[in-house]
Coordinates of C-alpha atoms in Angstrom, one line a residue:
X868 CA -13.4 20.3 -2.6
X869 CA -12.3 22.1 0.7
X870 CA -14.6 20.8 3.6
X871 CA -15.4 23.3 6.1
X872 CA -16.1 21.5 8.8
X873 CA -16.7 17.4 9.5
X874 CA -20.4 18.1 11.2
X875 CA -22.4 15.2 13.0
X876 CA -23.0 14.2 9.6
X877 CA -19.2 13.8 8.2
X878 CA -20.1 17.0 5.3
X879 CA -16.5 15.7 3.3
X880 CA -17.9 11.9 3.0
X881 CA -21.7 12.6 2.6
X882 CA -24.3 10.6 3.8
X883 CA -22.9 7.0 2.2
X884 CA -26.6 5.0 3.5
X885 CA -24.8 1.7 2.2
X886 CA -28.0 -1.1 2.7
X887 CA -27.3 -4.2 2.9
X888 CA -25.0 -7.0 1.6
X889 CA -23.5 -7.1 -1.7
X890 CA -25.0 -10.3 -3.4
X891 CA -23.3 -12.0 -5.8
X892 CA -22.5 -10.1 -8.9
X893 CA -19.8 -10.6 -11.6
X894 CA -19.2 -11.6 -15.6
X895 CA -19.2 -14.3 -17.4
X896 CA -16.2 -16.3 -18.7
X897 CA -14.2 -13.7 -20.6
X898 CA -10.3 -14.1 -21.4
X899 CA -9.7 -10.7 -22.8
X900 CA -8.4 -8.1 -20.8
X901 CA -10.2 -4.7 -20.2
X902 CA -13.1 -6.2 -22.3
X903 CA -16.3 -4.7 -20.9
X904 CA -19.2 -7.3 -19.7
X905 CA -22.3 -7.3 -22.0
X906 CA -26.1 -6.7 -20.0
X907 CA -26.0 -10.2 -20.0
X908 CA -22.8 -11.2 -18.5
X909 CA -22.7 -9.7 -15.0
X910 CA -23.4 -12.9 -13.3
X911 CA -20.3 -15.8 -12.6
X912 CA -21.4 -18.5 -13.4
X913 CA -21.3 -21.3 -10.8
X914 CA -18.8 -23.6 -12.7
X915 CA -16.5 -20.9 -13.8
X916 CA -12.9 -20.8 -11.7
X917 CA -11.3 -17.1 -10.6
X918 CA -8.2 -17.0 -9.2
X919 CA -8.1 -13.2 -7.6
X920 CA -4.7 -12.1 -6.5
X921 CA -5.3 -9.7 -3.9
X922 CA -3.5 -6.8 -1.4
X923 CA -3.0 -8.6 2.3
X924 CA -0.9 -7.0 5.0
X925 CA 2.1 -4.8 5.5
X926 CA 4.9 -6.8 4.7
X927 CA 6.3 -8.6 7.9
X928 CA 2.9 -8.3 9.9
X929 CA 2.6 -10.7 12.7
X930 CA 1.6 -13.9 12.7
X931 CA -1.7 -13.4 14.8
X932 CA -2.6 -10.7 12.2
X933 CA -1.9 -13.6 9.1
X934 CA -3.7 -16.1 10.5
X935 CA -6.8 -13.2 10.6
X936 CA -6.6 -12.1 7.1
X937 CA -6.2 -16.5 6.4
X938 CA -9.5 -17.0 8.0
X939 CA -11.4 -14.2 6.7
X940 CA -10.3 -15.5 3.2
X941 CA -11.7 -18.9 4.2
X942 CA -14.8 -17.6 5.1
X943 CA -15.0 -15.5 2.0
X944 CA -14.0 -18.8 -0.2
X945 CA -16.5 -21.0 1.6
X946 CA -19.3 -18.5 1.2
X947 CA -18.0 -18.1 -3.1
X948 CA -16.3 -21.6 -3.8
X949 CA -15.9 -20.8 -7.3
X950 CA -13.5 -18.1 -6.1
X951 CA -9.8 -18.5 -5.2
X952 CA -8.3 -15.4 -3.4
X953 CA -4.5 -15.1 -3.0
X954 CA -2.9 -12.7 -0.8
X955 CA -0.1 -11.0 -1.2
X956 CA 2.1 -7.9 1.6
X957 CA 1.7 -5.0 0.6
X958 CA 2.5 -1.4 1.5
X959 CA 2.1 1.7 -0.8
X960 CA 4.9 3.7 -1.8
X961 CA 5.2 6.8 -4.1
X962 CA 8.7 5.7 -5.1
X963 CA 7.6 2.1 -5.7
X964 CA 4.2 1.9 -6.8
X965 CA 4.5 3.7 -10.6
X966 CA 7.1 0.6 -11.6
X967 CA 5.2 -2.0 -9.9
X968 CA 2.0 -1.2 -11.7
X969 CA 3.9 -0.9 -14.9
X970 CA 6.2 -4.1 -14.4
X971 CA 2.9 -5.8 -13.6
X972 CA 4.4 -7.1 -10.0
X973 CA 0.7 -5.8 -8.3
X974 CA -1.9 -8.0 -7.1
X975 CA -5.1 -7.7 -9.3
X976 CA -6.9 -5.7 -6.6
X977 CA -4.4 -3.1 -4.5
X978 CA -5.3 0.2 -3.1
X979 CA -4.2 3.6 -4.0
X980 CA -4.6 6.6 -2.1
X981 CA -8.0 9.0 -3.3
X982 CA -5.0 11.1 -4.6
X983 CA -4.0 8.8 -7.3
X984 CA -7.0 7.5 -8.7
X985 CA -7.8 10.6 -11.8
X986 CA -4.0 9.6 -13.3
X987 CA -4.4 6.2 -13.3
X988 CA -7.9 6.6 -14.9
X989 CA -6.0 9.1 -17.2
X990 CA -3.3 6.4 -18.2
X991 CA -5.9 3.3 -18.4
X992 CA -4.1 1.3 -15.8
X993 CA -7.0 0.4 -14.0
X994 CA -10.4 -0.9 -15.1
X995 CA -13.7 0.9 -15.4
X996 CA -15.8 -1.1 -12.7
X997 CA -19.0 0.9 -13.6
X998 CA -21.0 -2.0 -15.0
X999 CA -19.9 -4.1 -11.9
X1000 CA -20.6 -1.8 -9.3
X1001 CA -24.1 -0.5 -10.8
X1002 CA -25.6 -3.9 -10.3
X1003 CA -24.3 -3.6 -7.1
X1004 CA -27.8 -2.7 -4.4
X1005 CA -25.9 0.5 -3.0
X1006 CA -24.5 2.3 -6.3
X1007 CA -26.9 4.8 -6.2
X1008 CA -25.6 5.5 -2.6
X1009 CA -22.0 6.5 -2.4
X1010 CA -21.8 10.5 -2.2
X1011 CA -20.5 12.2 -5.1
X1012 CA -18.2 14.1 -3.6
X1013 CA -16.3 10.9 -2.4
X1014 CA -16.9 9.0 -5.3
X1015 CA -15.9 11.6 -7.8
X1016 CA -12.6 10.9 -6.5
X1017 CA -12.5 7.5 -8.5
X1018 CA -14.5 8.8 -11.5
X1019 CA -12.8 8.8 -14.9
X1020 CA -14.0 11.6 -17.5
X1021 CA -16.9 9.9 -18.4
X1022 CA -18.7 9.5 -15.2
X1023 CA -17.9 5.6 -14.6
X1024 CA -16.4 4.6 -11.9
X1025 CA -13.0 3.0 -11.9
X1026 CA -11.6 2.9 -8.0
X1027 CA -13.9 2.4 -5.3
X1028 CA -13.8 4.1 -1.6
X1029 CA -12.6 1.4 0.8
X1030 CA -11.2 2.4 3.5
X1031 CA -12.3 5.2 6.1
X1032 CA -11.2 8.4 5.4
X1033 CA -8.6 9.5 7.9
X1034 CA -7.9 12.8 9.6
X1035 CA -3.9 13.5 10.6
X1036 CA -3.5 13.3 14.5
X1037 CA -0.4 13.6 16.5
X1038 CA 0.4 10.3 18.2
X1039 CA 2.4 10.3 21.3
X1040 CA 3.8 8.1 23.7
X1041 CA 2.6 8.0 27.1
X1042 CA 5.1 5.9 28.9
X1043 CA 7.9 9.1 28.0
X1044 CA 5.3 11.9 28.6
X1045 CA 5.2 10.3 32.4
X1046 CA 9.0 9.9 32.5
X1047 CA 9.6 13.4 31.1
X1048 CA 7.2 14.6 34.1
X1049 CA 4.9 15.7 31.9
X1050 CA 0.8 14.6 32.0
X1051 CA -0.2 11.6 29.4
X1052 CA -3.7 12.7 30.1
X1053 CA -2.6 16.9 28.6
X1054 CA -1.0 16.4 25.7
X1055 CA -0.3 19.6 23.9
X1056 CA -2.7 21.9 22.1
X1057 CA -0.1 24.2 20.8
X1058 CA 2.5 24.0 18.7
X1059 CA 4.5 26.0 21.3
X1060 CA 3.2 23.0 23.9
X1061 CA 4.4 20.6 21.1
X1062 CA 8.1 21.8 21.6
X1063 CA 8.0 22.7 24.7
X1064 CA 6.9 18.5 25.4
X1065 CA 9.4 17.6 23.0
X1066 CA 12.5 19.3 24.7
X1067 CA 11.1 18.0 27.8
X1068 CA 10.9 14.3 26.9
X1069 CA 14.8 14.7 25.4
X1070 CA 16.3 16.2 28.0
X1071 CA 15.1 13.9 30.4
X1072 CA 14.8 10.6 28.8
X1073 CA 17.6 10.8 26.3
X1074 CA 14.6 10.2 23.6
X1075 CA 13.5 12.2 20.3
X1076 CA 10.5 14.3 21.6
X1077 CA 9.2 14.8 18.2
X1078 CA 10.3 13.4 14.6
X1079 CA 9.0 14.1 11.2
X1080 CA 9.1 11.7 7.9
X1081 CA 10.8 12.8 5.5
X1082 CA 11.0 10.5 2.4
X1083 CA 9.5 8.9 -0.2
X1084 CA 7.2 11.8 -0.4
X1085 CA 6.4 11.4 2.9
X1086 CA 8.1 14.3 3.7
X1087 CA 6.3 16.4 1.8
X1088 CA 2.9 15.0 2.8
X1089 CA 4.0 15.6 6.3
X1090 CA 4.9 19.1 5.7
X1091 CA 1.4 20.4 3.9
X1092 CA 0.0 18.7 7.2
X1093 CA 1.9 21.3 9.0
X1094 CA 1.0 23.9 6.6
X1095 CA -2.7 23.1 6.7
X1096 CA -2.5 23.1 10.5
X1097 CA -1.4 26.8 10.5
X1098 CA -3.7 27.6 7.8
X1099 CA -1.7 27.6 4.7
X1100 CA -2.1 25.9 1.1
X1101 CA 0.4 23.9 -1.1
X1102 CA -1.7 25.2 -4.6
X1103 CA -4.1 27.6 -4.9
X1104 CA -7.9 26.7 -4.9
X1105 CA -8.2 25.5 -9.0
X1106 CA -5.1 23.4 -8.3
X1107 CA -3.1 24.9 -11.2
X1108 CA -0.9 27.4 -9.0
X1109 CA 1.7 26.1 -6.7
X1110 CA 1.9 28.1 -3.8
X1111 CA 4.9 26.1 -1.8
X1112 CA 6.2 29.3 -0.8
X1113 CA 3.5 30.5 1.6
X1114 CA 4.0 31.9 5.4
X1115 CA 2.4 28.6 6.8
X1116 CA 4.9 26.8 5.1
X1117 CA 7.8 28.9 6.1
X1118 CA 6.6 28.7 9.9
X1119 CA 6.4 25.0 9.8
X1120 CA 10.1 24.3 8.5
X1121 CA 11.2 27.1 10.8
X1122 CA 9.3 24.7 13.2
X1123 CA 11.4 21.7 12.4
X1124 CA 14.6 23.5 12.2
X1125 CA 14.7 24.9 16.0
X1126 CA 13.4 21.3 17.4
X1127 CA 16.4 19.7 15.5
X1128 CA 19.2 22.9 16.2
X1129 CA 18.1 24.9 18.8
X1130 CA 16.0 22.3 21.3
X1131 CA 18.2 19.2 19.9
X1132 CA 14.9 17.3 20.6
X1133 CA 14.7 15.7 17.0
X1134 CA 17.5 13.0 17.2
X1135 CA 19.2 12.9 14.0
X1136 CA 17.1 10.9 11.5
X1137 CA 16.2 12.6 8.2
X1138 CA 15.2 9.0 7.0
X1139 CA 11.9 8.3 8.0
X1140 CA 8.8 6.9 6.4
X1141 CA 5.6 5.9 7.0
X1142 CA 6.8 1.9 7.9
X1143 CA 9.7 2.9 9.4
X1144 CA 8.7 6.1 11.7
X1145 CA 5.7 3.6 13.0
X1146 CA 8.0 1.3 14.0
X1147 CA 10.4 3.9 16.1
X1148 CA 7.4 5.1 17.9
X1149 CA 6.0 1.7 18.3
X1150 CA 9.4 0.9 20.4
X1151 CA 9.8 3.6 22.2
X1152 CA 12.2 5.6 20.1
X1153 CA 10.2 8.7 19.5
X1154 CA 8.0 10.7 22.0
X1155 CA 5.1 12.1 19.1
X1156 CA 5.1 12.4 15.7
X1157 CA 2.0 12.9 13.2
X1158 CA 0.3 10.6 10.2
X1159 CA -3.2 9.5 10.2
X1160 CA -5.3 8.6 13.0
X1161 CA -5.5 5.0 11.8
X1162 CA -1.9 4.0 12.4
X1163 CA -3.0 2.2 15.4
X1164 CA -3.6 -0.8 14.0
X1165 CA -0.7 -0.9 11.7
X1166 CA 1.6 -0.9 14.6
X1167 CA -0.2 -3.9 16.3
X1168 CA 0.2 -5.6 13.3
X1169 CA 3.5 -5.0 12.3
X1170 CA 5.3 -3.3 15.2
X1171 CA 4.0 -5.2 18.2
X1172 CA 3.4 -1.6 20.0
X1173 CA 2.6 -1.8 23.5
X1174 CA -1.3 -0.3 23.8
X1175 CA -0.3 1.1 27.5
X1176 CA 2.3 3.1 25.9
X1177 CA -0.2 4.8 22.7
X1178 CA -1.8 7.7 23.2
X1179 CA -3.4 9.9 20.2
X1180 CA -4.5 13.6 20.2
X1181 CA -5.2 16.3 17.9
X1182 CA -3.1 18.2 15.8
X1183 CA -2.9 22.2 17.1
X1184 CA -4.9 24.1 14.6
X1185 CA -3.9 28.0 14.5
X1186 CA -4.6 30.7 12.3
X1187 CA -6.9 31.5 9.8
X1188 CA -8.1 28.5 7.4
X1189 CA -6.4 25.9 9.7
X1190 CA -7.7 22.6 9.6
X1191 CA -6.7 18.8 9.2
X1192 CA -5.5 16.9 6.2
X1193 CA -7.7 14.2 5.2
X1194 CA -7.3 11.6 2.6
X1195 CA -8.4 8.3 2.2
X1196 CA -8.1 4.9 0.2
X1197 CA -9.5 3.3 -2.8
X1198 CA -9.7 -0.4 -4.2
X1199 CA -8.4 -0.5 -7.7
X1200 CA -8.8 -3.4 -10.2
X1201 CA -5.8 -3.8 -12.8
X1202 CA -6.7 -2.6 -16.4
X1203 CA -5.2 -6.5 -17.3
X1204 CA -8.2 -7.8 -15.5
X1205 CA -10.1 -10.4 -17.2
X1206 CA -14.2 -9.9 -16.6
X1207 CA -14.4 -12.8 -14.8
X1208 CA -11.7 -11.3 -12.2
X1209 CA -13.4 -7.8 -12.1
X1210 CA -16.5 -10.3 -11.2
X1211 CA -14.5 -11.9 -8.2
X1212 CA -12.8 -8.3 -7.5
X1213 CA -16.6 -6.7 -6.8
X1214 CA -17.2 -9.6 -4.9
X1215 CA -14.0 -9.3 -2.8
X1216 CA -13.9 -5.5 -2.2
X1217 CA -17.4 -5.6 -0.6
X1218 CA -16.3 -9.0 1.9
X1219 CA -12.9 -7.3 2.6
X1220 CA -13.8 -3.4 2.8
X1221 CA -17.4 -2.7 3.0
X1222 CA -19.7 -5.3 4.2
X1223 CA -18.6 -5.3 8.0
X1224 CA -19.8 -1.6 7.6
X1225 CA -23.3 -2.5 6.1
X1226 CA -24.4 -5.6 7.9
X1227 CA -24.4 -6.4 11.6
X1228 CA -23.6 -10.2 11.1
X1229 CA -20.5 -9.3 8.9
X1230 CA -19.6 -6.5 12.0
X1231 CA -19.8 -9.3 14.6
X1232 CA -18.1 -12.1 12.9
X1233 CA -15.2 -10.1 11.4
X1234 CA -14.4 -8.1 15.1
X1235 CA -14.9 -11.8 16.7
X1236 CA -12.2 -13.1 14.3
X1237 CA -10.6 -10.0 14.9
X1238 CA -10.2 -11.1 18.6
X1239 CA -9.3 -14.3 18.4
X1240 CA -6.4 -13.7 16.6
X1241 CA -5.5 -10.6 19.3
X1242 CA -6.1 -8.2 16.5
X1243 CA -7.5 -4.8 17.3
X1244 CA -11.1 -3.8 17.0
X1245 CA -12.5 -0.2 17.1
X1246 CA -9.3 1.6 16.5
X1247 CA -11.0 5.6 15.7
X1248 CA -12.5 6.2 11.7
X1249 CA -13.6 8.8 9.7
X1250 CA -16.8 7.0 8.5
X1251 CA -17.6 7.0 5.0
X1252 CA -21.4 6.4 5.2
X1253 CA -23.9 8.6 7.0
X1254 CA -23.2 9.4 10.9
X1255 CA -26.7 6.9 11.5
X1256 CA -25.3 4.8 10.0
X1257 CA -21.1 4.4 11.5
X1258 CA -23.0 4.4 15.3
X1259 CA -25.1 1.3 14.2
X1260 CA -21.8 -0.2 13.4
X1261 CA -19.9 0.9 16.6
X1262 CA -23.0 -0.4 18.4
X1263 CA -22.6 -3.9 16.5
X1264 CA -18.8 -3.9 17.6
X1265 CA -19.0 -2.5 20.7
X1266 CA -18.6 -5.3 22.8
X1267 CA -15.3 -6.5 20.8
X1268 CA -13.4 -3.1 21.2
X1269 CA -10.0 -4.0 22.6
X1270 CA -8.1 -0.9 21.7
X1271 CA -7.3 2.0 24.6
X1272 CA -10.2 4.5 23.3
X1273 CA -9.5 6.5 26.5
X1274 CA -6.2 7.1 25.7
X1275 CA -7.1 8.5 22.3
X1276 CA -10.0 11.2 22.9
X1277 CA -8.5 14.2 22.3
X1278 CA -8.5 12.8 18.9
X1279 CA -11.9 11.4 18.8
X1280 CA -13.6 14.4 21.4
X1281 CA -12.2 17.1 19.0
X1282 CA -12.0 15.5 15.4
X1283 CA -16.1 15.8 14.1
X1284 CA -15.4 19.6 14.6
X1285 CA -12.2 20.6 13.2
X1286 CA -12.0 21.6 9.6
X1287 CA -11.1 18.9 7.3
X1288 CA -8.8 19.9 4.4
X1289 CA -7.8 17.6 0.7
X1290 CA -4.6 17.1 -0.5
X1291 CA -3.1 18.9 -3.2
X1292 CA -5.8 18.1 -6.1
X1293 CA -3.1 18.8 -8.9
X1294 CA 0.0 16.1 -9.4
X1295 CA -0.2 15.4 -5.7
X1296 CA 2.9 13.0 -5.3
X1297 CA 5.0 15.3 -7.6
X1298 CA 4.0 17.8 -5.1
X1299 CA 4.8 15.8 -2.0
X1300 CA 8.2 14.8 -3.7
X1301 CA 9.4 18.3 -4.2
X1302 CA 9.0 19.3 -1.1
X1303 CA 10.9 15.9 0.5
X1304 CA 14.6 17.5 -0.1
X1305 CA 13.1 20.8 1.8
X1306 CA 12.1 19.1 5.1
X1307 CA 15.3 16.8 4.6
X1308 CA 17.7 19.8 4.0
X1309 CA 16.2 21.3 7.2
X1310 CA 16.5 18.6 9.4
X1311 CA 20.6 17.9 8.4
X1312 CA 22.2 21.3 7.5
X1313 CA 21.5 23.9 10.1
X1314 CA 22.1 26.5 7.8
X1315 CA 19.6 25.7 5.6
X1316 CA 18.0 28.4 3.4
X1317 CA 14.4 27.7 3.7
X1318 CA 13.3 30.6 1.6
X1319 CA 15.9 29.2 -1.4
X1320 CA 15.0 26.0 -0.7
X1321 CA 11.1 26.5 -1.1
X1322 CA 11.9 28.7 -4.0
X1323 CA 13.9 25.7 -6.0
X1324 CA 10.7 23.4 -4.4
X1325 CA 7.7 25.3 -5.7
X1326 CA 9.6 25.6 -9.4
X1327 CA 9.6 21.6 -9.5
X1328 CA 6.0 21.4 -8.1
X1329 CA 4.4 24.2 -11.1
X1330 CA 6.6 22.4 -13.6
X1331 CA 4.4 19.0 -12.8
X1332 CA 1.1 21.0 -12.2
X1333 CA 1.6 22.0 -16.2
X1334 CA 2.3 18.8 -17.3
X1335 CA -1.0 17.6 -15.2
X1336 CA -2.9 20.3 -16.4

């Protein structure tokens, strides 16, 4: 579904009116995996034992931000003694994550982006939590259109929206906006102000201005942002046409290409990812680059980024059908779940993901834990329950915010009325890794043929659209 706008009311999420804690629900004891609970079994029983391996943090995340995730585990094991959880880093890769599902190296519970969810479903690898979640007092809630995302064939749910849904943004750093001589309180609105900044902030601090993933289908995820910003499409509206070769696209490599050649504001790195881009920026090594608008928190985890030197704005929009690339994640149970750990799984995704959003008690402790350990609170979402019902929770946390909100609102003054766009609904990695070689190619031979290039691109990505289709 193409959003036209995100209204006061969030249109691409719905009204999500989640009420209320999730009580206690699970199976009985029940060895076999996949097997589904009986009307019976839903309950755990108070002398049955779960150990529930679980996602934690991104690998190499600081030790304030452990001892966090430690306490809220205690809490959760204190509160559900007959449940064990085990944590375990973890950061989601395209090239990665097919093998570690298959070679069973996942924790029971891990997330997937919304993207993922309908092949998984398709392959069985991850359970039907239907039964689990219908007992749950908010089922009836979630909006379909969010839901749907984690909906197998026959209605059920199998992944579970657990995480905000983010909007792209471009992050910049303030710090080399002021030594370029530039304003950190006008960051650019154009894409003509974006390389304008960028040349700026190289030729007068020695720094990348700008810099773009390109790997492990980042690249390509980064590019249909681009696209999407100047109003084109990766596949047509049915998602069985692959439409790489569009004017948008064309523009936005064209884009790349002068920064790196002409402007020589790009540095020379065609090996970015998400970790590893977050962590140049986060030290100073890149003036702006763009990826969600919750990366904030990722790099005061893991990168130790300075909040003086953060600042976050929107994308430039331009053209017809512009808008912003949203996505979002999911919590996914392994199809090798036993019921008893789908039980413990319900039980976990609602403590970890959802209940901070739903009850004011679970707001308060988790942002005061959140504090204490110098972790940061109130970092900018994309809510996915009603508007009423995200401003009861900022009003709950409000006190606790210790991230630089005034640095980011031309993000957060703009976002609820720019057009949110999907990702590619049809073989979306396969997409996204088609188009990696493109933005790499651009970014290391100056003589690149984009048109050739795009050409050889959109041939891989139709191939894997047929084979999805």
């Amino acid at each position: 579904m193409k959003s036209p706008r995100i209204t006061a009311a969030v249109t691409l999420v719905g009204a999500l009116a989640l009420g209320g804690a999730l009580t206690g629900c699970s199976s009985d004891s029940n060895d076999g995996s996949g097997d589904q609970p009986t009307a019976t079994s839903i309950t755990l029983g108070k002398d049955t034992k779960v150990t529930l391996n679980v996602v934690g943090l991104l690998p190499g995340s600081t030790k304030e931000a452990q001892a966090a995730l430690a306490d809220e585990v205690k809490e959760f094991q204190a509160k559900n003694p007959n449940i064990t959880v085990t944590t375990h880093d973890y950061e989601w890769k395209a090239t990665t994550f097919a093998a570690d599902l298959a070679g069973g190296t996942l924790p029971t519970v891990f997330e997937i982006p919304f993207t993922d969810a309908k092949t998984l479903i398709a392959n069985e690898q991850i359970s039907d939590m239907q039964q689990y979640l219908a007992a749950m007092p908010y089922a009836g809630d979630f909006n379909k259109n969010l839901l749907q995302y984690g909906q197998g064939s026959n209605g059920d749910v199998y992944a579970i929206p657990a995480k905000s849904v983010y909007g792209v943004g471009l992050h910049y750093n303030r710090e080399l906006f002021t030594a370029a001589g530039l304003d950190p309180d006008k960051p650019p609105t154009t894409w003509d102000e974006v390389r304008t900044d960028a040349k700026a902030i190289s030729d007068k601090t020695g720094t990348p201005g700008f810099a773009q993933m390109a790997q492990s289908n980042t690249g390509g995820w980064q590019l249909t942002v681009d696209t999407y910003a100047r109003g084109g499409r990766m596949e047509s509206a049915d998602g069985k046409t692959a439409t790489l070769t569009n004017d948008a696209t064309k523009a936005s490599l064209q884009f790349l290409h002068d920064l790196r050649w002409t402007d020589n504001s790009m540095g020379t790195s065609a090996n970015y990812d998400w970790g590893t881009i977050n962590q140049a920026f986060a030290a100073g090594k890149v003036g702006m680059y763009t990826s969600g608008q919750d990366v904030y928190t990722a790099m005061v985890q893991a990168n130790h980024i300075d909040p003086k030197t953060y600042g976050l704005t929107m994308i430039p929009l331009e053209g017809d059908g512009s808008g912003v690339l949203g996505g979002g994640t999911m919590a996914a149970v392994s199809a090798k779940a036993s019921n008893d750990e789908k039980a413990a799984a319900i039980q976990w995704i609602n403590f970890h993901y959802l209940n901070k959003y739903t009850s004011e008690d679970a707001a308060v402790t988790n942002a005061k834990t959140q504090v204490a350990s110098n972790q940061p609170v109130g970092t900018p979402e994309l809510p996915i329950f009603s508007q009423e019902q995200y401003d009861k929770y900022q009003g709950w946390i409000k006190p606790y915010v210790n991230v630089p909100l005034d640095q980011m609102t031309g993000f957060t003054s703009k976002i609820f009325d720019a057009p949110l766009v999907n990702e590619p609904q049809t073989a979306t990695q396969d997409v996204y890794a088609a188009l990696d070689p493109v933005v790499q190619a651009v970014l290391t031979k100056q003589d690149a043929d984009i048109d050739k290039l795009l050409e050889d691109a959109n041939t891989k990505a139709q191939r894997a659209i047929d084979s999805a289709s």
